[in-house]
Every structure is written in C-alpha cells, then in structure tokens.
Amino acid sequence: KAPLNSVTYPPGHMWLFNTFARGELHRRKTGRWYYRRIDYCNKSAWLLAECGDSPSSWFIFLTDPLFVWEILCNPVVCTTDSAVSWLVHMAVPFKMFAPRIRQEERHLYYTGPSEQSRIREPKGPFVRPKGYLYSTRDYDRYVDIRDSYLLDNPRALRAALLTGGIIWRIVVHLLDVDFLLRGPSTWAHFTDVREQLWLGRNAIVDDVLAPDEIGLICGAYIDPDSDNAMSSWWPTAQHW
C-alpha cells in the first residue's frame, strides 16, 4: 500500500530508461538525498544517503528502483529515519550500511564477550526423526525458542527485520524502529557475520543472518536418518 500523499508510486514502466526520469533523478539527488548506483551480484543496486546540514552516516541500500524513486520523490520521506520507518513497514528488503569501524578504534565500541557467546549457541534447525507427528506443543516450543533467541540477540532481530519477505512477516511483531536506527552491531564491524561493500578504499557494513538463524526463524527441522531432509513450519527464505 502506497502512502496517501504519493503521486509517483508506482512510477511508469521502464522509467530508468526514460530521459526525463534520469534528469528528474539527477535534479532531486542534489536536494534531500545523495544516491549512487552500484553493481551488486551482477545486478544494479542503489545507495542513498541523506544530505543537508546534518547528513546521516547511514547508507540505505536498495535493489528495487521503484522504492528508490519513491524515496527521492516523496516529500514526507525526507530523512533517513522516515525512510527506514517507511521501508520496514512496507516489508521492503533493504540494508542500513555504516562505515566500518577501524581496528584501532575497537576498544571504544566492543561490547564484550556476552554477545559473542550468544551468537555461538546452537540455533537450529531442530532435529526430528522420520515419521514424527508434530503437535501444537511443538509449534509453541518453536515460537518460544525463536522469540527468546531474537530478543536476546538484537543483531539477529535487526537483520531479520531488514530482510523483508517471509522472514520479516514472521518477526514483525517484534518491530522497534528506534532500535533499527541504532545501526549495525559491533559484530558487523569486527566479525565475518556481516554484509560488506567497498566504496573505493572504504568499507561499509551491516548485520546479516547466519544460515542457522534463518532456519530457526522459519522453524526448520531436519531428519538425520534421511540425508538431513528438511521440513519447516514456514516456507524458507529461498522459496518465499
């Protein structure tokens, strides 16, 4: 559902190849937003950053040009905070990249071993033998374990909310926009559990879900006696 004040959603077909659209985009980027097209996994993607007297240090990363156009043209979505709030309520997959903290500054930001110990706990998928009959008790236990893990690991919850799709739908009841605006966790800066892009010689990073965390969120079960055949309460992110 588009905002009530939107006059550009969705834009005309093939707008990226329209001369007027390119000129309009160039004009608007000099106002509220700076934008840059990059190559990402052999496809086009866009980085948006807020301009102005107090520019944000975040880069909003999008792969859908329709939402790039909406942010650039919608007068209400004029700040990083409002853009993030709008995108996450629309279930749009996006990232909030931040410049990676240098190793020599690590002591100023590192939160200690508590978060490190949590991320290495077994997270799923659950194990059930072939022919097991599931019940509501199994589902309730899955929900308790899933929500407890996400609440104890803000890094994983934040990454899930930015993922969009079925992952977003499963965890949206835990949404807290103010929490999202805190930016990437220390894990994104100092471990390999992250998404990283390079802008010239500078790296920008954001949180990402580990495969086991995706399995936990979707409620995946494996059967070790059937070549680890998998079933789940929800469709996996690869299928939805």
Tab-separated table of C-alpha atoms in Angstrom:
chain	number	residue	atom	x	y	z
A	1	LYS	CA	0.000	0.000	0.000
A	2	ALA	CA	1.462	3.346	-1.058
A	3	PRO	CA	1.422	6.431	1.180
A	4	LEU	CA	-1.693	8.563	0.756
A	5	ASN	CA	0.367	11.534	-0.387
A	6	SER	CA	2.308	9.568	-3.001
A	7	VAL	CA	1.918	10.648	-6.605
A	8	THR	CA	4.728	8.565	-8.054
A	9	TYR	CA	4.043	5.055	-6.791
A	10	PRO	CA	4.446	3.029	-8.814
A	11	PRO	CA	6.328	5.024	-11.462
A	12	GLY	CA	5.808	4.416	-15.158
A	13	HIS	CA	7.250	1.298	-16.717
A	14	MET	CA	10.907	1.424	-17.775
A	15	TRP	CA	11.431	4.756	-16.008
A	16	LEU	CA	15.146	4.087	-15.676
A	17	PHE	CA	15.494	4.325	-19.450
A	18	ASN	CA	13.467	7.494	-19.811
A	19	THR	CA	15.422	10.694	-20.446
A	20	PHE	CA	13.083	12.818	-18.322
A	21	ALA	CA	13.239	10.344	-15.432
A	22	ARG	CA	17.032	10.373	-15.405
A	23	GLY	CA	17.045	14.170	-15.431
A	24	GLU	CA	14.473	14.340	-12.643
A	25	LEU	CA	16.501	11.872	-10.590
A	26	HIS	CA	19.644	13.926	-11.089
A	27	ARG	CA	17.841	17.101	-10.035
A	28	ARG	CA	16.362	15.573	-6.901
A	29	LYS	CA	19.610	13.995	-5.713
A	30	THR	CA	21.105	17.455	-5.225
A	31	GLY	CA	18.410	18.276	-2.640
A	32	ARG	CA	17.446	15.919	0.175
A	33	TRP	CA	19.310	12.792	-0.941
A	34	TYR	CA	22.584	11.702	-2.435
A	35	TYR	CA	22.293	8.492	-4.438
A	36	ARG	CA	24.728	6.180	-6.192
A	37	ARG	CA	24.156	3.159	-8.417
A	38	ILE	CA	26.479	0.218	-7.774
A	39	ASP	CA	26.900	-3.299	-9.120
A	40	TYR	CA	25.784	-5.952	-6.650
A	41	CYS	CA	25.883	-9.668	-7.516
A	42	ASN	CA	25.841	-8.810	-11.235
A	43	LYS	CA	22.764	-6.640	-10.767
A	44	SER	CA	22.102	-2.955	-10.162
A	45	ALA	CA	21.628	-1.644	-6.638
A	46	TRP	CA	21.448	1.823	-5.109
A	47	LEU	CA	22.917	3.550	-2.076
A	48	LEU	CA	21.016	6.513	-0.638
A	49	ALA	CA	22.403	8.945	1.921
A	50	GLU	CA	20.727	11.952	3.477
A	51	CYS	CA	22.078	15.376	2.512
A	52	GLY	CA	21.761	18.651	4.405
A	53	ASP	CA	23.363	20.456	7.312
A	54	SER	CA	23.461	17.291	9.441
A	55	PRO	CA	23.868	14.410	7.000
A	56	SER	CA	23.334	10.887	8.289
A	57	SER	CA	26.240	8.462	8.444
A	58	TRP	CA	23.990	5.629	7.209
A	59	PHE	CA	23.686	4.385	3.641
A	60	ILE	CA	20.294	2.918	2.736
A	61	PHE	CA	20.868	0.046	0.309
A	62	LEU	CA	18.072	-0.976	-2.093
A	63	THR	CA	17.869	-3.321	-5.067
A	64	ASP	CA	14.401	-2.250	-6.276
A	65	PRO	CA	14.439	1.011	-8.291
A	66	LEU	CA	10.742	1.597	-7.582
A	67	PHE	CA	11.455	2.253	-3.919
A	68	VAL	CA	14.496	4.383	-4.760
A	69	TRP	CA	12.230	6.580	-6.887
A	70	GLU	CA	9.588	6.790	-4.166
A	71	ILE	CA	12.110	7.921	-1.536
A	72	LEU	CA	13.588	10.533	-3.848
A	73	CYS	CA	10.198	11.956	-4.859
A	74	ASN	CA	8.067	11.633	-1.739
A	75	PRO	CA	8.268	14.909	0.255
A	76	VAL	CA	7.361	13.131	3.501
A	77	VAL	CA	10.155	10.546	3.244
A	78	CYS	CA	12.865	13.190	3.504
A	79	THR	CA	15.135	11.876	6.268
A	80	THR	CA	16.936	8.638	6.991
A	81	ASP	CA	14.651	7.987	9.982
A	82	SER	CA	11.446	8.447	7.969
A	83	ALA	CA	12.783	6.407	5.044
A	84	VAL	CA	13.765	3.488	7.297
A	85	SER	CA	10.399	3.578	9.066
A	86	TRP	CA	8.537	3.597	5.753
A	87	LEU	CA	10.624	0.792	4.213
A	88	VAL	CA	10.390	-1.546	7.200
A	89	HIS	CA	6.615	-1.076	7.495
A	90	MET	CA	6.338	-1.865	3.770
A	91	ALA	CA	8.343	-5.099	4.277
A	92	VAL	CA	10.907	-3.940	1.710
A	93	PRO	CA	14.245	-5.805	1.753
A	94	PHE	CA	16.972	-3.246	2.404
A	95	LYS	CA	20.177	-2.637	4.327
A	96	MET	CA	21.480	0.190	6.512
A	97	PHE	CA	25.186	0.246	5.902
A	98	ALA	CA	27.587	2.229	8.071
A	99	PRO	CA	31.314	2.914	7.654
A	100	ARG	CA	33.260	0.074	9.205
A	101	ILE	CA	34.989	0.944	12.462
A	102	ARG	CA	38.752	0.697	12.254
A	103	GLN	CA	40.514	-1.939	14.322
A	104	GLU	CA	42.426	0.679	16.293
A	105	GLU	CA	39.071	2.104	17.474
A	106	ARG	CA	37.678	-1.269	18.504
A	107	HIS	CA	38.135	-0.670	22.239
A	108	LEU	CA	35.708	2.281	22.031
A	109	TYR	CA	32.819	0.169	20.700
A	110	TYR	CA	33.278	-3.517	21.547
A	111	THR	CA	30.582	-4.693	23.939
A	112	GLY	CA	32.434	-7.641	25.441
A	113	PRO	CA	32.067	-11.442	25.336
A	114	SER	CA	28.368	-11.684	26.236
A	115	GLU	CA	27.105	-11.075	22.697
A	116	GLN	CA	29.872	-13.275	21.326
A	117	SER	CA	28.792	-16.211	23.491
A	118	ARG	CA	25.148	-15.910	22.441
A	119	ILE	CA	25.779	-15.998	18.718
A	120	ARG	CA	27.604	-19.316	19.013
A	121	GLU	CA	24.789	-21.122	20.794
A	122	PRO	CA	23.029	-23.897	18.806
A	123	LYS	CA	20.197	-22.150	16.992
A	124	GLY	CA	18.647	-24.741	14.699
A	125	PRO	CA	17.379	-26.348	12.716
A	126	PHE	CA	15.670	-28.655	15.182
A	127	VAL	CA	16.090	-32.418	14.819
A	128	ARG	CA	13.137	-34.796	14.480
A	129	PRO	CA	13.147	-38.452	13.298
A	130	LYS	CA	11.329	-39.616	10.189
A	131	GLY	CA	7.607	-40.139	10.747
A	132	TYR	CA	7.450	-37.850	13.769
A	133	LEU	CA	3.940	-36.484	14.383
A	134	TYR	CA	4.048	-32.772	15.115
A	135	SER	CA	1.619	-31.133	17.523
A	136	THR	CA	0.720	-27.668	18.747
A	137	ARG	CA	3.162	-28.260	21.586
A	138	ASP	CA	5.999	-28.445	19.052
A	139	TYR	CA	4.862	-25.208	17.433
A	140	ASP	CA	4.554	-23.386	20.754
A	141	ARG	CA	8.044	-24.520	21.730
A	142	TYR	CA	9.401	-23.309	18.384
A	143	VAL	CA	7.809	-19.857	18.893
A	144	ASP	CA	9.210	-19.572	22.427
A	145	ILE	CA	12.734	-20.533	21.354
A	146	ARG	CA	12.627	-18.283	18.272
A	147	ASP	CA	11.402	-15.156	20.062
A	148	SER	CA	13.684	-15.685	23.045
A	149	TYR	CA	16.686	-16.001	20.785
A	150	LEU	CA	15.826	-12.876	18.774
A	151	LEU	CA	15.173	-10.782	21.878
A	152	ASP	CA	18.467	-11.940	23.394
A	153	ASN	CA	20.324	-11.242	20.127
A	154	PRO	CA	19.374	-7.780	18.850
A	155	ARG	CA	21.827	-8.195	15.979
A	156	ALA	CA	19.834	-11.108	14.570
A	157	LEU	CA	16.474	-9.388	15.134
A	158	ARG	CA	17.645	-6.272	13.333
A	159	ALA	CA	18.950	-8.280	10.372
A	160	ALA	CA	15.675	-10.230	10.180
A	161	LEU	CA	13.532	-7.079	10.098
A	162	LEU	CA	15.589	-5.679	7.216
A	163	THR	CA	15.408	-8.925	5.230
A	164	GLY	CA	11.811	-8.496	4.064
A	165	GLY	CA	9.748	-11.361	2.678
A	166	ILE	CA	8.685	-14.281	4.841
A	167	ILE	CA	11.433	-13.567	7.406
A	168	TRP	CA	10.005	-10.076	8.000
A	169	ARG	CA	6.470	-11.463	8.285
A	170	ILE	CA	7.496	-13.958	10.978
A	171	VAL	CA	9.319	-11.435	13.198
A	172	VAL	CA	7.400	-8.192	12.533
A	173	HIS	CA	5.562	-8.454	15.875
A	174	LEU	CA	8.926	-7.618	17.481
A	175	LEU	CA	9.417	-4.470	15.369
A	176	ASP	CA	11.009	-1.450	17.044
A	177	VAL	CA	12.006	1.291	14.575
A	178	ASP	CA	14.089	3.179	17.158
A	179	PHE	CA	16.129	0.041	17.666
A	180	LEU	CA	16.764	-0.277	13.908
A	181	LEU	CA	18.101	3.267	13.757
A	182	ARG	CA	20.956	2.429	16.110
A	183	GLY	CA	22.776	0.988	13.124
A	184	PRO	CA	24.864	-2.163	12.659
A	185	SER	CA	26.026	-4.083	15.704
A	186	THR	CA	29.646	-4.482	16.719
A	187	TRP	CA	29.520	-7.915	15.093
A	188	ALA	CA	29.158	-6.296	11.679
A	189	HIS	CA	32.354	-4.339	12.317
A	190	PHE	CA	34.595	-6.945	13.929
A	191	THR	CA	33.479	-10.419	12.731
A	192	ASP	CA	32.646	-12.183	9.474
A	193	VAL	CA	28.918	-12.300	10.360
A	194	ARG	CA	28.176	-9.293	8.191
A	195	GLU	CA	27.420	-7.899	4.754
A	196	GLN	CA	30.269	-5.732	3.457
A	197	LEU	CA	30.606	-3.414	0.465
A	198	TRP	CA	33.566	-1.371	-0.676
A	199	LEU	CA	33.311	2.257	-1.736
A	200	GLY	CA	36.754	2.881	-3.097
A	201	ARG	CA	39.101	2.135	-0.191
A	202	ASN	CA	36.400	2.460	2.445
A	203	ALA	CA	34.294	-0.462	3.651
A	204	ILE	CA	30.679	-0.180	4.757
A	205	VAL	CA	28.990	-2.972	6.725
A	206	ASP	CA	25.634	-4.162	8.029
A	207	ASP	CA	24.272	-7.093	10.000
A	208	VAL	CA	23.260	-10.306	8.256
A	209	LEU	CA	21.574	-13.512	9.389
A	210	ALA	CA	23.606	-16.699	9.654
A	211	PRO	CA	22.102	-19.765	7.862
A	212	ASP	CA	21.257	-21.441	11.175
A	213	GLU	CA	19.408	-18.317	12.303
A	214	ILE	CA	17.283	-18.359	9.142
A	215	GLY	CA	16.458	-21.995	9.895
A	216	LEU	CA	15.490	-21.123	13.455
A	217	ILE	CA	13.222	-18.260	12.367
A	218	CYS	CA	11.430	-20.419	9.777
A	219	GLY	CA	11.073	-23.310	12.232
A	220	ALA	CA	13.157	-25.783	10.257
A	221	TYR	CA	13.558	-29.415	11.277
A	222	ILE	CA	15.977	-31.956	9.845
A	223	ASP	CA	15.816	-35.751	9.772
A	224	PRO	CA	19.373	-37.039	10.331
A	225	ASP	CA	18.349	-40.517	9.100
A	226	SER	CA	17.204	-39.211	5.686
A	227	ASP	CA	20.275	-37.321	4.471
A	228	ASN	CA	19.224	-34.353	6.605
A	229	ALA	CA	15.921	-33.909	4.760
A	230	MET	CA	14.332	-30.678	5.955
A	231	SER	CA	10.797	-29.601	6.825
A	232	SER	CA	9.673	-26.342	8.417
A	233	TRP	CA	6.681	-24.564	9.896
A	234	TRP	CA	7.087	-21.724	7.381
A	235	PRO	CA	8.412	-21.555	3.807
A	236	THR	CA	12.120	-20.870	3.822
A	237	ALA	CA	13.548	-17.584	2.596
A	238	GLN	CA	14.817	-19.341	-0.544
A	239	HIS	CA	11.252	-20.245	-1.553
A	240	TRP	CA	9.322	-17.119	-0.459
